[in-house]
Coordinates of C-alpha atoms in Angstrom, one line a residue:
X99 CA -26.1 36.6 5.1
X100 CA -25.5 34.0 2.2
X101 CA -24.7 36.6 -0.5
X102 CA -21.8 34.3 -1.5
X103 CA -22.3 31.6 -3.7
X104 CA -20.6 28.3 -2.2
X105 CA -21.5 25.0 -2.8
X106 CA -19.1 22.6 -0.9
X107 CA -20.9 19.3 -3.1
X108 CA -19.5 20.5 -6.4
X109 CA -17.8 22.6 -9.2
X110 CA -14.8 24.7 -7.9
X111 CA -15.5 24.7 -4.0
X112 CA -15.5 21.0 -4.1
X113 CA -12.1 20.9 -5.8
X114 CA -10.6 23.8 -4.0
X115 CA -12.1 24.2 -0.5
X116 CA -9.5 26.3 0.7
X117 CA -10.2 29.1 -1.6
X118 CA -14.0 28.8 -0.8
X119 CA -13.1 28.7 2.9
X120 CA -11.3 32.1 2.9
X121 CA -13.9 33.4 0.5
X122 CA -16.3 32.8 3.2
X123 CA -14.6 34.1 5.8
X124 CA -14.1 37.5 4.3
X125 CA -17.6 38.0 3.1
X126 CA -20.0 35.5 4.6
X127 CA -18.4 33.9 7.3
X128 CA -22.2 31.9 8.3
X129 CA -23.5 30.9 5.2
X130 CA -26.6 29.2 4.3
X131 CA -26.9 26.9 1.8
X132 CA -30.1 25.6 0.6
X133 CA -29.5 22.8 -2.2
X134 CA -28.8 19.2 -3.2
X135 CA -31.6 18.6 -1.0
X136 CA -29.7 20.0 2.0
X137 CA -30.0 23.1 4.1
X138 CA -27.5 24.2 6.6
X139 CA -25.1 27.2 8.0
X140 CA -21.5 26.7 7.5
X141 CA -19.4 28.4 10.2
X142 CA -15.8 29.7 8.6
X143 CA -14.3 31.9 11.3
X144 CA -12.4 30.4 14.0
X145 CA -14.1 32.0 16.6
X146 CA -17.7 30.9 15.7
X147 CA -16.4 27.4 15.0
X148 CA -14.6 26.8 18.4
X149 CA -17.8 28.5 20.1
X150 CA -19.5 25.9 18.3
X151 CA -17.6 23.2 19.5
X152 CA -17.4 24.1 23.0
X153 CA -21.3 24.8 23.1
X154 CA -22.9 21.4 23.2
X155 CA -25.8 22.4 24.5
X156 CA -26.8 25.0 21.6
X157 CA -25.2 23.1 18.8
X158 CA -26.1 19.1 19.4
X159 CA -25.0 16.2 17.7
X160 CA -28.0 14.5 18.4
X161 CA -29.3 14.3 14.7
X162 CA -25.9 13.2 13.6
X163 CA -22.8 14.8 12.2
X164 CA -23.6 14.6 8.5
X165 CA -25.9 16.8 6.6
X166 CA -28.9 14.6 6.9
X167 CA -31.3 14.9 9.9
X168 CA -31.2 11.1 11.5
X169 CA -30.7 10.4 15.0
X170 CA -27.0 10.0 16.4
X171 CA -26.1 7.0 18.3
X172 CA -23.1 6.0 20.3
X173 CA -19.8 8.2 19.8
X174 CA -21.9 10.9 17.9
X175 CA -24.2 11.1 20.7
X176 CA -24.3 14.0 23.3
X177 CA -23.5 13.4 26.9
X178 CA -24.1 11.5 29.1
X179 CA -24.6 9.0 26.2
X180 CA -21.4 9.9 24.4
X181 CA -19.7 9.4 27.7
X182 CA -20.8 6.0 28.0
X183 CA -19.5 5.1 24.9
X184 CA -16.6 6.9 24.9
X185 CA -15.6 5.1 28.0
X186 CA -15.9 1.9 26.6
X187 CA -12.9 2.7 24.1
X188 CA -10.9 5.5 25.6
X189 CA -8.2 2.8 26.9
X190 CA -7.8 1.7 23.3
X191 CA -7.1 5.5 22.0
X192 CA -4.8 7.1 24.5
X193 CA -1.5 8.3 23.6
X194 CA -0.6 5.6 25.8
X195 CA -1.9 2.9 23.6
X196 CA -0.5 4.7 20.5
X197 CA 2.6 4.3 22.2
X198 CA 2.4 0.6 22.6
X199 CA 1.1 -0.1 19.1
X200 CA 4.6 1.7 17.9
X201 CA 6.4 -1.4 17.4
X202 CA 3.7 -3.2 15.4
X203 CA 3.3 0.0 13.3
X204 CA 6.9 0.2 12.5
X205 CA 7.2 -3.0 11.5
X206 CA 4.0 -3.0 9.3
X207 CA 5.7 0.4 7.5
X208 CA 8.8 -1.5 7.1
X209 CA 6.9 -4.5 5.3
X210 CA 4.7 -2.1 3.0
X211 CA 7.1 0.6 1.9
X212 CA 9.9 -2.2 1.1
X213 CA 7.2 -4.2 -1.0
X214 CA 6.6 -0.9 -2.9
X215 CA 10.4 0.0 -3.4
X216 CA 11.1 -3.6 -5.0
X217 CA 8.8 -3.1 -7.8
X218 CA 11.6 -3.1 -10.8
X219 CA 10.1 -0.1 -12.5
X220 CA 10.6 2.3 -9.5
X221 CA 6.9 3.7 -9.7
X222 CA 3.8 2.8 -8.0
X223 CA 1.0 4.5 -6.1
X224 CA 1.7 5.5 -2.7
X225 CA -2.2 5.6 -1.6
X226 CA -2.5 1.7 -2.9
X227 CA 0.8 0.6 -1.5
X228 CA 0.8 2.5 2.0
X229 CA -1.3 5.2 2.4
X230 CA -4.6 2.9 2.2
X231 CA -3.6 -0.5 3.6
X232 CA -1.7 0.7 7.0
X233 CA -4.6 2.2 8.6
X234 CA -7.1 -0.8 7.5
X235 CA -4.6 -3.2 8.9
X236 CA -4.0 -1.7 12.2
X237 CA -7.7 -0.7 13.2
X238 CA -8.4 -4.2 11.9
X239 CA -6.0 -5.6 14.4
X240 CA -7.3 -3.6 16.9
X241 CA -11.2 -4.7 16.1
X242 CA -9.7 -8.6 16.2
X243 CA -10.5 -8.6 12.2
X244 CA -8.4 -11.2 10.2
X245 CA -6.0 -9.2 8.1
X246 CA -7.6 -11.2 5.2
X247 CA -10.5 -9.4 5.6
X248 CA -8.9 -5.9 5.0
X249 CA -10.1 -5.0 1.4
X250 CA -13.6 -6.0 2.3
X251 CA -13.4 -3.6 5.6
X252 CA -12.1 -0.8 3.6
X253 CA -15.0 -1.3 0.9
X254 CA -17.6 -1.3 3.9
X255 CA -15.9 1.8 5.2
X256 CA -16.0 3.5 2.0
X257 CA -19.3 3.1 1.6
X258 CA -20.4 4.5 4.8
X259 CA -18.9 7.5 3.9
X260 CA -20.3 7.8 0.4
X261 CA -23.3 7.2 2.3
X262 CA -23.3 10.9 4.1
X263 CA -22.9 12.3 0.3
X264 CA -26.3 10.6 -0.4
X265 CA -25.3 9.8 -3.6
X266 CA -25.5 5.8 -3.7
X267 CA -28.2 4.8 -0.9
X268 CA -28.3 1.1 -2.1
X269 CA -24.6 0.8 -2.0
X270 CA -24.5 1.8 1.7
X271 CA -27.3 0.0 2.7
X272 CA -25.7 -3.2 1.2
X273 CA -22.4 -2.3 3.0
X274 CA -24.4 -1.9 6.1
X275 CA -26.0 -4.8 6.1
X276 CA -23.1 -6.8 5.5
X277 CA -21.1 -5.0 8.1
X278 CA -23.9 -6.1 10.5
X279 CA -23.8 -9.5 9.6
X280 CA -20.3 -9.8 10.1
X281 CA -20.1 -7.7 13.2
X282 CA -23.2 -9.5 14.7
X283 CA -21.3 -13.1 14.1
X284 CA -18.2 -12.2 15.7
X285 CA -20.1 -10.6 18.7
X286 CA -21.4 -14.1 19.1
X287 CA -18.3 -15.9 19.2
X288 CA -17.2 -14.0 21.7
X289 CA -20.4 -14.0 24.0
X290 CA -20.0 -18.0 23.7
X291 CA -16.9 -17.9 24.7
X292 CA -17.9 -15.8 27.9
X293 CA -20.7 -18.1 28.7
X294 CA -18.8 -21.1 28.6
X295 CA -16.2 -19.3 31.0
X296 CA -13.5 -18.4 28.7
X297 CA -11.4 -15.5 27.7
X298 CA -12.2 -13.4 25.1
X299 CA -9.6 -12.1 22.8
X300 CA -7.9 -8.9 23.4
X301 CA -9.6 -6.9 21.0
X302 CA -12.1 -4.0 20.4
X303 CA -14.9 -6.2 20.0
X304 CA -14.3 -8.1 23.1
X305 CA -14.2 -4.8 25.0
X306 CA -17.9 -3.8 23.7
X307 CA -19.1 -7.6 23.8
X308 CA -18.1 -7.1 27.7
X309 CA -20.3 -4.0 28.0
X310 CA -23.3 -5.8 26.0
X311 CA -23.1 -8.5 28.7
X312 CA -23.0 -5.7 31.6
X313 CA -26.4 -6.8 33.8
X314 CA -26.6 -3.3 35.0
X315 CA -26.6 -1.4 31.9
X316 CA -26.2 -3.7 28.7
X317 CA -25.7 -2.1 25.5
X318 CA -27.9 -3.0 22.9
X319 CA -26.7 -4.8 19.6
X320 CA -27.9 -1.5 17.4
X321 CA -25.4 0.4 20.0
X322 CA -22.6 -1.8 19.7
X323 CA -22.8 -1.9 15.7
X324 CA -23.1 1.8 15.5
X325 CA -19.8 2.0 17.9
X326 CA -17.9 -0.6 15.6
X327 CA -18.6 0.9 12.8
X328 CA -17.5 4.5 14.0
X329 CA -14.3 3.1 15.2
X330 CA -13.8 1.1 11.6
X331 CA -14.7 4.4 9.4
X332 CA -13.3 6.7 11.7
X333 CA -9.9 4.7 12.3
X334 CA -8.7 4.3 8.4
X335 CA -9.9 6.7 5.9
X336 CA -9.2 9.9 7.6
X337 CA -5.7 8.6 8.3
X338 CA -4.9 7.8 4.8
X339 CA -6.0 11.2 3.9
X340 CA -3.9 12.3 6.5
X341 CA -1.1 10.4 4.7
X342 CA -1.8 11.7 1.5
X343 CA -2.2 15.2 2.0
X344 CA 1.1 15.2 3.8
X345 CA 3.0 13.7 1.2
X346 CA 1.1 15.6 -1.3
X347 CA 2.7 18.8 0.0
X348 CA 6.0 17.6 0.9
X349 CA 6.6 16.6 -2.5
X350 CA 4.8 19.2 -3.9
X351 CA 7.4 21.5 -2.9
X352 CA 10.6 19.6 -3.2
X353 CA 12.6 22.3 -0.7
X354 CA 10.0 21.0 2.1
X355 CA 11.0 17.5 1.2
X356 CA 14.6 17.9 1.1
X357 CA 14.5 20.0 4.7
X358 CA 13.0 17.0 5.8
X359 CA 15.5 14.5 4.3
X360 CA 18.2 16.6 5.9
X361 CA 16.5 16.9 9.2
X362 CA 13.7 14.6 10.3
X363 CA 13.6 16.0 13.7
X364 CA 10.9 18.1 11.8
X365 CA 9.0 15.1 11.0
X366 CA 6.3 16.1 14.1
X367 CA 6.2 19.5 12.7
X368 CA 5.5 18.3 9.5
X369 CA 2.7 16.0 10.4
X370 CA 0.7 19.2 12.7
X371 CA 1.3 21.5 10.2
X372 CA -0.3 18.9 7.6
X373 CA -3.1 18.4 9.6
X374 CA -3.7 22.4 10.1
X375 CA -3.0 22.9 6.3
X376 CA -4.9 20.0 5.1
X377 CA -7.2 18.7 7.5
X378 CA -8.6 15.2 6.5
X379 CA -12.0 16.0 7.6
X380 CA -13.0 19.6 6.2
X381 CA -15.5 19.8 8.9
X382 CA -18.5 18.1 10.7
X383 CA -22.1 18.9 11.4
X384 CA -24.0 20.2 14.3
X385 CA -28.0 20.9 14.7
X386 CA -29.1 24.3 16.3
X387 CA -31.4 23.3 19.5
X388 CA -32.6 26.9 19.9
X389 CA -32.4 30.4 17.6
X390 CA -28.9 31.6 17.6
X391 CA -27.0 34.3 15.9
X392 CA -23.3 33.3 14.1
X393 CA -21.8 36.3 12.5
X394 CA -24.6 38.2 11.6
X395 CA -26.8 35.3 10.4
X396 CA -29.8 34.1 12.3
X397 CA -29.8 29.9 12.8
X398 CA -33.2 28.4 13.4
X399 CA -33.9 25.7 15.9
X400 CA -33.1 22.4 14.3
X401 CA -31.4 23.8 11.6
X402 CA -28.0 21.9 10.5
X403 CA -24.9 23.9 11.3
X404 CA -21.4 22.6 9.2
X405 CA -18.8 23.6 11.6
X406 CA -15.5 24.0 9.0
X407 CA -12.6 23.1 10.8
X408 CA -10.3 23.6 7.6
X409 CA -11.5 27.0 7.4
X410 CA -10.6 27.9 11.2
X411 CA -7.2 26.5 10.6
X412 CA -6.5 29.2 8.1
X413 CA -8.2 31.9 9.8
X414 CA -5.2 34.9 9.7
X415 CA -6.9 36.1 13.2
X416 CA -5.5 33.2 14.8
X417 CA -2.6 32.0 12.3
X418 CA 0.2 33.9 10.8
X419 CA 0.7 33.5 7.2
X420 CA -2.1 30.8 7.5
X421 CA -2.1 29.7 3.6
X422 CA 1.7 28.7 4.0
X423 CA 3.1 25.5 4.4
X424 CA 5.7 26.2 7.0
X425 CA 7.9 24.0 9.1
X426 CA 9.4 26.9 11.3
X427 CA 6.1 27.0 13.4
X428 CA 6.1 26.3 17.1
X429 CA 4.6 22.6 17.4
X430 CA 3.1 23.4 20.7
X431 CA 1.1 26.2 18.8
X432 CA 0.7 23.8 16.2
X433 CA -1.2 21.3 18.2
X434 CA -4.3 24.0 18.8
X435 CA -5.3 23.4 15.3
X436 CA -9.0 22.3 15.0
X437 CA -8.6 19.3 12.6
X438 CA -9.4 16.7 15.5
X439 CA -12.7 18.7 16.6
X440 CA -12.3 20.0 20.3
X441 CA -13.9 19.4 23.3
X442 CA -16.6 16.5 24.1
X443 CA -16.2 15.3 20.4
X444 CA -12.7 15.6 20.1
X445 CA -11.5 13.0 18.0
X446 CA -10.5 9.4 20.2
X447 CA -8.0 8.4 17.2
X448 CA -5.7 11.3 17.2
X449 CA -2.9 9.8 19.0
X450 CA -3.1 7.0 16.8
X451 CA -3.4 8.8 13.3
X452 CA -0.3 11.0 14.5
X453 CA 1.6 8.3 15.4
X454 CA 1.1 6.3 12.1
X455 CA 1.7 9.0 10.3
X456 CA 4.8 10.4 11.9
X457 CA 6.0 6.3 11.2
X458 CA 5.4 6.5 7.9
X459 CA 7.2 9.6 6.8
X460 CA 10.4 8.7 8.9
X461 CA 10.5 5.5 6.7
X462 CA 9.9 7.0 3.3
X463 CA 12.5 10.2 4.2
X464 CA 14.9 7.3 4.9
X465 CA 14.5 4.7 2.5
X466 CA 13.3 6.8 -0.4
X467 CA 14.9 10.0 -0.3
X468 CA 14.3 10.3 -4.2
X469 CA 10.8 10.2 -3.6
X470 CA 8.5 12.3 -6.2
X471 CA 5.2 12.6 -7.4
X472 CA 4.6 11.1 -11.0
X473 CA 0.9 13.4 -11.6
X474 CA -1.3 14.7 -9.6
X475 CA -3.3 12.4 -7.3
X476 CA -6.8 12.4 -7.6
X477 CA -9.1 13.9 -4.7
X478 CA -11.6 11.5 -2.8
X479 CA -14.9 11.7 -3.7
X480 CA -16.5 12.2 -0.3
X481 CA -17.2 16.5 0.2
X482 CA -17.0 16.0 4.1
X483 CA -13.5 14.7 3.8
X484 CA -10.0 16.1 2.0
X485 CA -7.5 13.4 0.6
X486 CA -6.2 11.4 -2.5
X487 CA -7.6 8.5 -3.7
X488 CA -4.7 8.0 -6.2
X489 CA -1.2 9.0 -5.5
X490 CA 1.3 8.0 -8.5
X491 CA 5.0 8.2 -7.3
X492 CA 8.5 7.5 -8.6
X493 CA 11.8 6.8 -7.1

């Protein structure tokens, strides 16, 4: 069942995925794409998406969560290996851990927003001033990376994401080598501290290095690098996109923005509705371990399957008025969206992303109630993600 024309890599479907997903849900909910060097089946209806996320035996992550077929490692693996790596970072990404970071995040948001608002022209780029640096600095501090490395880390992260497009493999390879050299050097510093009986810094790199020194089942350098890379990439671009998507919708409809200025208790609802309406990750991939039929389409064993979170989040079988951004939705019901995945592979950084977006929005509402878009933001280039790489504003 692939009669519908759908190409997530370019054209109208790249620029307007929500309309494309609606077309799929209505006419071809399990669509086979064959082009641009890839073949995969896209699942568009909520029932199929949730079913695939629940059934990790049939829809495996062993061959990566991108369209390329390559062996997965660390967090992108299936249990029991996935569980082993998830355990290493769980304490750093719990809701309690995110709450503990709130004072640091609040101070950082205050600094970034105040610096932006101090510009005499009363204009700037919200992406560059707040949405991009905030999560990069937060995840860098959690990893134990010096703040002056933030621009370099951002470049490395962006290159990894571009690599999923397959458009610039040389750039991805250079970034991967540079990141590996840096992380291994940092790991060696911590190993030297441990050998001398000292106390390693309290950061995620140290936690992972400690696991590499476990005599019972140490993790390898390759596993360590994969885990740290996944934390770096997952910890910044998706949160940047959450913040830009959230502000894009609110500033695009002045009634919504004014409603929040008047009643900031709705901020949590706004963040969750943004996640449902404009998920930063449109969907990730699984690999079928056996033949399976979804919505009338026969999926072959070892075929890639694109699990479309964004489409599931707008399925009218599940959501009332799914194509409307509304602040009157029930918060607990909203949190059932699939933007962070579901089950075994649910995003470990969900609580942190929510916290950063919530604090950023509260600050902007209080400090810049006259904030306005000064032109249409530009979409980021990675087809898997949905967000903005520019965001011109005035105040």
